[in-house]
Structures are given as C-alpha cells and as structure tokens.
Amino acid sequence: MQGTLPGKKRGLVRGRFQAAIVFILPFLMFGLAWFMYFSGQWLPEGRTNKGALLLPPGDFGQLQLIDKNHSFPIKQLEGKWVIVIFGSSHCTGEQCQDVLYKTRQVHIGLGREADRVARVYIAEETPTLDKALVEEHPAVFWLSTQMDSVQKALSLDHWPEDQYFIVDPLGNMMMSYQPGQEGGDLLKDMQRLLKASKIG
C-alpha cells in the first residue's frame, strides 16, 4: 500500500522518536519545575533553602561579561551551575576576600560534584588583583561588566558588592546570599540542587 513505511523503517523511526523523548524529557521536566517555582505557581511548604530566592530569577545572559578587553564567551559556562561573586576591581577588603574564601571552601566541599560548578568573580572594572589572591583561587573566572547590565539582569539600582549568587545551568540567577552569611548555607543549597538536578 502506498504511503506506508516498511516494518523495519517504521520500527527505526519509532525507535528514534522514543530515544528523542527519553533525551528531551528530563530537560522539559526541569524547565517546567523551575518555571512553576519561579513564577510562584508552586512553592512547596517547608522548603529549606538558605539563600534568598529571586522571584523572578535574574538573567545571567544579560550581564555582558568582559574578560579583560574582550567579550567573555558565556558558552564556556553552558551546562554548569555557577557561583557568581560581585566585588571590587582590587578586592583588598576583608569582606571581599572572605566571600572568595567561603565560596572556594564550598566548591571544595562539593567533592566529586565540584566539576559541575564554576566560580565567577565580577567587578565593575577589569579586576587588577594581588597575585597571591589569584593564586589562592586558580579556578575563578575574573571578569567585569557594566552597572547597567547588572540593572537589566537583576533589577538592582546598586552594585551588589560582596553578594554572591547561584546560577542554574539554564542561566537563571536564582538565589542570593549576603556578605556575612555562613558558607555552610551556600553549601547546603548547592548540595540539594545538584542532587535534585538532572542537568548541569
């Protein structure tokens, strides 16, 4: 009969379709869960996050990051969870260095899951940091951006100095932490998120 596929071809098409569904479904479920969570349509009772949930989430992609004098290829962080630290160009203050230390210890504390996470430090101007500080934090991306980019991404009217944020693998800036907050708060939230997440 015209218009019908032979049995072998039909089976091949069906197999590919099923494989595509298996591959795409976790991403769809993850996206739907985040949408419902961030839109406020579903907020589970007794949630235990330590950071402040951003509703709506910030858009990491709007930060227009600069690596020295060149645009930073954000694709380099694609599929990663990211800890973003906002600081000054010199980071000589005790609070700035404390935030770097805490986030580094959290990254180490994630153990074998640490490869799923990147750390990014962002200043308003190109970071000009003490060599010893950079050596203490070899895995950090040292970047800069303009205040108007932060305003677009996070709807803030000030530079969030010494605050740090969790960005999910889809580019949502979803949780924020204050400078004096315990590093253990970030660690607990990251551990829960990495355990629950099927992507990143």
PDB file of C-alpha atoms in Angstrom:
ATOM      1  CA  MET A   1       0.000   0.000   0.000  1.00  0.00           C
ATOM      2  CA  GLN A   2       1.357   3.437  -0.893  1.00  0.00           C
ATOM      3  CA  GLY A   3       2.138   5.854   1.931  1.00  0.00           C
ATOM      4  CA  THR A   4       3.051   3.192   4.489  1.00  0.00           C
ATOM      5  CA  LEU A   5       6.593   2.547   5.704  1.00  0.00           C
ATOM      6  CA  PRO A   6       8.073  -0.957   5.617  1.00  0.00           C
ATOM      7  CA  GLY A   7       8.144  -2.602   9.027  1.00  0.00           C
ATOM      8  CA  LYS A   8      11.901  -2.135   9.539  1.00  0.00           C
ATOM      9  CA  LYS A   9      11.799   1.588   8.655  1.00  0.00           C
ATOM     10  CA  ARG A  10       8.720   2.132  10.785  1.00  0.00           C
ATOM     11  CA  GLY A  11      10.487   0.493  13.720  1.00  0.00           C
ATOM     12  CA  LEU A  12      13.579   2.648  13.137  1.00  0.00           C
ATOM     13  CA  VAL A  13      11.530   5.862  13.119  1.00  0.00           C
ATOM     14  CA  ARG A  14       9.671   4.783  16.264  1.00  0.00           C
ATOM     15  CA  GLY A  15      12.985   3.930  17.980  1.00  0.00           C
ATOM     16  CA  ARG A  16      14.479   7.321  17.162  1.00  0.00           C
ATOM     17  CA  PHE A  17      11.348   9.081  18.373  1.00  0.00           C
ATOM     18  CA  GLN A  18      11.446   7.201  21.673  1.00  0.00           C
ATOM     19  CA  ALA A  19      15.156   7.956  22.089  1.00  0.00           C
ATOM     20  CA  ALA A  20      14.488  11.658  21.474  1.00  0.00           C
ATOM     21  CA  ILE A  21      11.724  11.650  24.093  1.00  0.00           C
ATOM     22  CA  VAL A  22      14.000   9.954  26.648  1.00  0.00           C
ATOM     23  CA  PHE A  23      16.710  12.554  25.975  1.00  0.00           C
ATOM     24  CA  ILE A  24      14.448  15.640  25.999  1.00  0.00           C
ATOM     25  CA  LEU A  25      12.050  14.718  28.828  1.00  0.00           C
ATOM     26  CA  PRO A  26      14.413  15.491  31.769  1.00  0.00           C
ATOM     27  CA  PHE A  27      15.095  18.960  30.298  1.00  0.00           C
ATOM     28  CA  LEU A  28      11.370  19.626  29.849  1.00  0.00           C
ATOM     29  CA  MET A  29      10.538  18.499  33.383  1.00  0.00           C
ATOM     30  CA  PHE A  30      13.410  20.536  34.843  1.00  0.00           C
ATOM     31  CA  GLY A  31      12.315  23.630  32.890  1.00  0.00           C
ATOM     32  CA  LEU A  32       8.677  23.197  33.906  1.00  0.00           C
ATOM     33  CA  ALA A  33       9.598  22.754  37.572  1.00  0.00           C
ATOM     34  CA  TRP A  34      11.738  25.906  37.551  1.00  0.00           C
ATOM     35  CA  PHE A  35       9.018  27.882  35.749  1.00  0.00           C
ATOM     36  CA  MET A  36       6.376  26.884  38.290  1.00  0.00           C
ATOM     37  CA  TYR A  37       8.756  27.540  41.185  1.00  0.00           C
ATOM     38  CA  PHE A  38       9.972  30.920  39.975  1.00  0.00           C
ATOM     39  CA  SER A  39       6.555  32.132  38.836  1.00  0.00           C
ATOM     40  CA  GLY A  40       5.178  31.413  42.296  1.00  0.00           C
ATOM     41  CA  GLN A  41       2.624  28.911  40.994  1.00  0.00           C
ATOM     42  CA  TRP A  42       4.198  26.193  43.078  1.00  0.00           C
ATOM     43  CA  LEU A  43       6.141  26.901  46.236  1.00  0.00           C
ATOM     44  CA  PRO A  44       6.471  23.754  48.353  1.00  0.00           C
ATOM     45  CA  GLU A  45       5.692  24.098  52.021  1.00  0.00           C
ATOM     46  CA  GLY A  46       8.626  23.718  54.353  1.00  0.00           C
ATOM     47  CA  ARG A  47      11.254  24.425  51.692  1.00  0.00           C
ATOM     48  CA  THR A  48      14.655  24.705  53.301  1.00  0.00           C
ATOM     49  CA  ASN A  49      16.765  26.900  51.018  1.00  0.00           C
ATOM     50  CA  LYS A  50      19.197  29.124  52.940  1.00  0.00           C
ATOM     51  CA  GLY A  51      19.698  31.719  50.219  1.00  0.00           C
ATOM     52  CA  ALA A  52      17.109  34.334  49.253  1.00  0.00           C
ATOM     53  CA  LEU A  53      15.082  33.054  46.306  1.00  0.00           C
ATOM     54  CA  LEU A  54      14.938  35.537  43.432  1.00  0.00           C
ATOM     55  CA  LEU A  55      11.422  35.889  42.032  1.00  0.00           C
ATOM     56  CA  PRO A  56      11.579  36.344  39.119  1.00  0.00           C
ATOM     57  CA  PRO A  57      15.094  34.996  38.594  1.00  0.00           C
ATOM     58  CA  GLY A  58      17.818  37.195  37.121  1.00  0.00           C
ATOM     59  CA  ASP A  59      19.057  36.597  33.589  1.00  0.00           C
ATOM     60  CA  PHE A  60      22.749  35.702  33.691  1.00  0.00           C
ATOM     61  CA  GLY A  61      22.994  36.106  29.925  1.00  0.00           C
ATOM     62  CA  GLN A  62      22.266  39.838  30.187  1.00  0.00           C
ATOM     63  CA  LEU A  63      25.410  40.607  32.182  1.00  0.00           C
ATOM     64  CA  GLN A  64      27.549  41.173  29.043  1.00  0.00           C
ATOM     65  CA  LEU A  65      30.674  39.854  30.709  1.00  0.00           C
ATOM     66  CA  ILE A  66      34.137  41.120  29.754  1.00  0.00           C
ATOM     67  CA  ASP A  67      37.396  39.198  30.122  1.00  0.00           C
ATOM     68  CA  LYS A  68      39.994  41.980  30.150  1.00  0.00           C
ATOM     69  CA  ASN A  69      39.160  43.829  26.912  1.00  0.00           C
ATOM     70  CA  HIS A  70      37.281  41.025  25.196  1.00  0.00           C
ATOM     71  CA  SER A  71      33.730  39.764  25.410  1.00  0.00           C
ATOM     72  CA  PHE A  72      33.621  36.649  27.567  1.00  0.00           C
ATOM     73  CA  PRO A  73      32.156  33.614  25.717  1.00  0.00           C
ATOM     74  CA  ILE A  74      29.344  32.695  28.094  1.00  0.00           C
ATOM     75  CA  LYS A  75      29.053  29.349  26.285  1.00  0.00           C
ATOM     76  CA  GLN A  76      32.156  28.403  28.250  1.00  0.00           C
ATOM     77  CA  LEU A  77      29.860  28.067  31.276  1.00  0.00           C
ATOM     78  CA  GLU A  78      26.989  26.433  29.417  1.00  0.00           C
ATOM     79  CA  GLY A  79      25.508  23.485  31.273  1.00  0.00           C
ATOM     80  CA  LYS A  80      27.290  24.400  34.526  1.00  0.00           C
ATOM     81  CA  TRP A  81      25.983  25.584  37.850  1.00  0.00           C
ATOM     82  CA  VAL A  82      27.743  28.870  38.580  1.00  0.00           C
ATOM     83  CA  ILE A  83      28.562  30.687  41.818  1.00  0.00           C
ATOM     84  CA  VAL A  84      28.754  34.383  40.927  1.00  0.00           C
ATOM     85  CA  ILE A  85      30.553  36.803  43.258  1.00  0.00           C
ATOM     86  CA  PHE A  86      30.234  40.573  42.808  1.00  0.00           C
ATOM     87  CA  GLY A  87      33.174  42.572  44.124  1.00  0.00           C
ATOM     88  CA  SER A  88      35.534  45.471  43.573  1.00  0.00           C
ATOM     89  CA  SER A  89      38.291  45.607  40.961  1.00  0.00           C
ATOM     90  CA  HIS A  90      41.024  45.194  43.626  1.00  0.00           C
ATOM     91  CA  CYS A  91      39.279  43.040  46.268  1.00  0.00           C
ATOM     92  CA  THR A  92      41.528  44.335  49.042  1.00  0.00           C
ATOM     93  CA  GLY A  93      38.770  44.494  51.668  1.00  0.00           C
ATOM     94  CA  GLU A  94      38.384  41.797  54.303  1.00  0.00           C
ATOM     95  CA  GLN A  95      34.764  41.156  53.362  1.00  0.00           C
ATOM     96  CA  CYS A  96      35.573  40.636  49.665  1.00  0.00           C
ATOM     97  CA  GLN A  97      38.363  38.196  50.444  1.00  0.00           C
ATOM     98  CA  ASP A  98      36.165  36.402  52.975  1.00  0.00           C
ATOM     99  CA  VAL A  99      33.481  35.825  50.328  1.00  0.00           C
ATOM    100  CA  LEU A 100      36.095  34.415  47.952  1.00  0.00           C
ATOM    101  CA  TYR A 101      37.383  32.134  50.719  1.00  0.00           C
ATOM    102  CA  LYS A 102      33.891  30.906  51.662  1.00  0.00           C
ATOM    103  CA  THR A 103      32.870  30.160  48.086  1.00  0.00           C
ATOM    104  CA  ARG A 104      36.172  28.346  47.470  1.00  0.00           C
ATOM    105  CA  GLN A 105      35.611  26.157  50.542  1.00  0.00           C
ATOM    106  CA  VAL A 106      32.079  25.413  49.347  1.00  0.00           C
ATOM    107  CA  HIS A 107      33.415  24.419  45.938  1.00  0.00           C
ATOM    108  CA  ILE A 108      35.925  22.085  47.571  1.00  0.00           C
ATOM    109  CA  GLY A 109      33.226  20.770  49.915  1.00  0.00           C
ATOM    110  CA  LEU A 110      31.145  19.574  46.950  1.00  0.00           C
ATOM    111  CA  GLY A 111      33.695  16.799  46.419  1.00  0.00           C
ATOM    112  CA  ARG A 112      33.154  14.812  43.233  1.00  0.00           C
ATOM    113  CA  GLU A 113      30.271  17.129  42.272  1.00  0.00           C
ATOM    114  CA  ALA A 114      32.631  20.135  42.125  1.00  0.00           C
ATOM    115  CA  ASP A 115      33.234  19.641  38.387  1.00  0.00           C
ATOM    116  CA  ARG A 116      29.591  20.563  37.773  1.00  0.00           C
ATOM    117  CA  VAL A 117      30.141  24.002  39.291  1.00  0.00           C
ATOM    118  CA  ALA A 118      32.145  27.059  38.175  1.00  0.00           C
ATOM    119  CA  ARG A 119      33.028  30.224  40.117  1.00  0.00           C
ATOM    120  CA  VAL A 120      32.895  33.673  38.531  1.00  0.00           C
ATOM    121  CA  TYR A 121      34.084  36.940  40.090  1.00  0.00           C
ATOM    122  CA  ILE A 122      32.624  40.122  38.572  1.00  0.00           C
ATOM    123  CA  ALA A 123      33.817  43.695  39.107  1.00  0.00           C
ATOM    124  CA  GLU A 124      32.720  47.000  37.527  1.00  0.00           C
ATOM    125  CA  GLU A 125      36.192  47.404  36.054  1.00  0.00           C
ATOM    126  CA  THR A 126      38.773  44.869  34.887  1.00  0.00           C
ATOM    127  CA  PRO A 127      39.983  43.122  38.071  1.00  0.00           C
ATOM    128  CA  THR A 128      43.552  44.095  38.983  1.00  0.00           C
ATOM    129  CA  LEU A 129      44.218  41.726  41.820  1.00  0.00           C
ATOM    130  CA  ASP A 130      47.118  40.795  44.029  1.00  0.00           C
ATOM    131  CA  LYS A 131      48.994  37.852  42.509  1.00  0.00           C
ATOM    132  CA  ALA A 132      48.776  35.878  45.762  1.00  0.00           C
ATOM    133  CA  LEU A 133      44.972  36.240  45.803  1.00  0.00           C
ATOM    134  CA  VAL A 134      44.666  34.963  42.235  1.00  0.00           C
ATOM    135  CA  GLU A 135      46.918  32.009  43.061  1.00  0.00           C
ATOM    136  CA  GLU A 136      44.684  31.133  46.028  1.00  0.00           C
ATOM    137  CA  HIS A 137      41.709  30.906  43.656  1.00  0.00           C
ATOM    138  CA  PRO A 138      43.006  29.293  40.443  1.00  0.00           C
ATOM    139  CA  ALA A 139      39.619  28.075  39.208  1.00  0.00           C
ATOM    140  CA  VAL A 140      37.901  31.501  39.238  1.00  0.00           C
ATOM    141  CA  PHE A 141      36.945  33.426  36.095  1.00  0.00           C
ATOM    142  CA  TRP A 142      37.933  37.073  36.795  1.00  0.00           C
ATOM    143  CA  LEU A 143      35.519  39.215  34.762  1.00  0.00           C
ATOM    144  CA  SER A 144      33.892  42.638  34.621  1.00  0.00           C
ATOM    145  CA  THR A 145      30.588  44.146  33.492  1.00  0.00           C
ATOM    146  CA  GLN A 146      28.783  47.488  33.494  1.00  0.00           C
ATOM    147  CA  MET A 147      26.266  48.601  36.102  1.00  0.00           C
ATOM    148  CA  ASP A 148      23.501  48.868  33.500  1.00  0.00           C
ATOM    149  CA  SER A 149      23.968  45.160  32.692  1.00  0.00           C
ATOM    150  CA  VAL A 150      23.501  44.297  36.362  1.00  0.00           C
ATOM    151  CA  GLN A 151      20.418  46.504  36.455  1.00  0.00           C
ATOM    152  CA  LYS A 152      18.922  44.617  33.497  1.00  0.00           C
ATOM    153  CA  ALA A 153      19.865  41.178  34.798  1.00  0.00           C
ATOM    154  CA  LEU A 154      18.853  41.641  38.447  1.00  0.00           C
ATOM    155  CA  SER A 155      16.654  44.762  38.503  1.00  0.00           C
ATOM    156  CA  LEU A 156      19.040  46.395  41.000  1.00  0.00           C
ATOM    157  CA  ASP A 157      19.843  50.107  41.292  1.00  0.00           C
ATOM    158  CA  HIS A 158      23.166  49.477  43.076  1.00  0.00           C
ATOM    159  CA  TRP A 159      26.267  47.317  42.668  1.00  0.00           C
ATOM    160  CA  PRO A 160      25.708  44.164  44.805  1.00  0.00           C
ATOM    161  CA  GLU A 161      29.203  44.293  46.287  1.00  0.00           C
ATOM    162  CA  ASP A 162      30.316  41.156  48.136  1.00  0.00           C
ATOM    163  CA  GLN A 163      27.000  39.433  47.455  1.00  0.00           C
ATOM    164  CA  TYR A 164      27.068  36.063  45.750  1.00  0.00           C
ATOM    165  CA  PHE A 165      24.512  34.203  43.682  1.00  0.00           C
ATOM    166  CA  ILE A 166      23.677  30.735  42.384  1.00  0.00           C
ATOM    167  CA  VAL A 167      23.066  30.475  38.640  1.00  0.00           C
ATOM    168  CA  ASP A 168      21.441  27.305  37.314  1.00  0.00           C
ATOM    169  CA  PRO A 169      22.518  25.565  34.063  1.00  0.00           C
ATOM    170  CA  LEU A 170      19.736  27.375  32.187  1.00  0.00           C
ATOM    171  CA  GLY A 171      21.171  30.800  33.085  1.00  0.00           C
ATOM    172  CA  ASN A 172      18.713  31.702  35.856  1.00  0.00           C
ATOM    173  CA  MET A 173      20.213  33.711  38.725  1.00  0.00           C
ATOM    174  CA  MET A 174      18.029  32.034  41.264  1.00  0.00           C
ATOM    175  CA  MET A 175      19.389  32.560  44.774  1.00  0.00           C
ATOM    176  CA  SER A 176      21.372  35.315  46.518  1.00  0.00           C
ATOM    177  CA  TYR A 177      23.493  35.440  49.668  1.00  0.00           C
ATOM    178  CA  GLN A 178      24.617  38.345  51.819  1.00  0.00           C
ATOM    179  CA  PRO A 179      28.323  39.011  52.560  1.00  0.00           C
ATOM    180  CA  GLY A 180      28.143  37.953  56.210  1.00  0.00           C
ATOM    181  CA  GLN A 181      26.153  34.793  55.541  1.00  0.00           C
ATOM    182  CA  GLU A 182      27.663  31.454  56.542  1.00  0.00           C
ATOM    183  CA  GLY A 183      29.363  29.497  53.782  1.00  0.00           C
ATOM    184  CA  GLY A 184      27.525  26.428  55.054  1.00  0.00           C
ATOM    185  CA  ASP A 185      24.257  27.947  53.815  1.00  0.00           C
ATOM    186  CA  LEU A 186      25.552  28.028  50.255  1.00  0.00           C
ATOM    187  CA  LEU A 187      26.985  24.516  50.590  1.00  0.00           C
ATOM    188  CA  LYS A 188      23.664  23.044  51.762  1.00  0.00           C
ATOM    189  CA  ASP A 189      21.737  24.723  48.955  1.00  0.00           C
ATOM    190  CA  MET A 190      24.253  23.621  46.317  1.00  0.00           C
ATOM    191  CA  GLN A 191      24.228  20.037  47.568  1.00  0.00           C
ATOM    192  CA  ARG A 192      20.411  19.904  47.397  1.00  0.00           C
ATOM    193  CA  LEU A 193      20.297  21.467  43.941  1.00  0.00           C
ATOM    194  CA  LEU A 194      22.970  19.205  42.495  1.00  0.00           C
ATOM    195  CA  LYS A 195      21.284  16.143  43.961  1.00  0.00           C
ATOM    196  CA  ALA A 196      17.884  17.136  42.507  1.00  0.00           C
ATOM    197  CA  SER A 197      19.159  18.317  39.131  1.00  0.00           C
ATOM    198  CA  LYS A 198      19.435  16.002  36.133  1.00  0.00           C
ATOM    199  CA  ILE A 199      21.240  18.629  34.066  1.00  0.00           C
ATOM    200  CA  GLY A 200      24.440  20.504  34.747  1.00  0.00           C
TER     201      GLY A 200
END
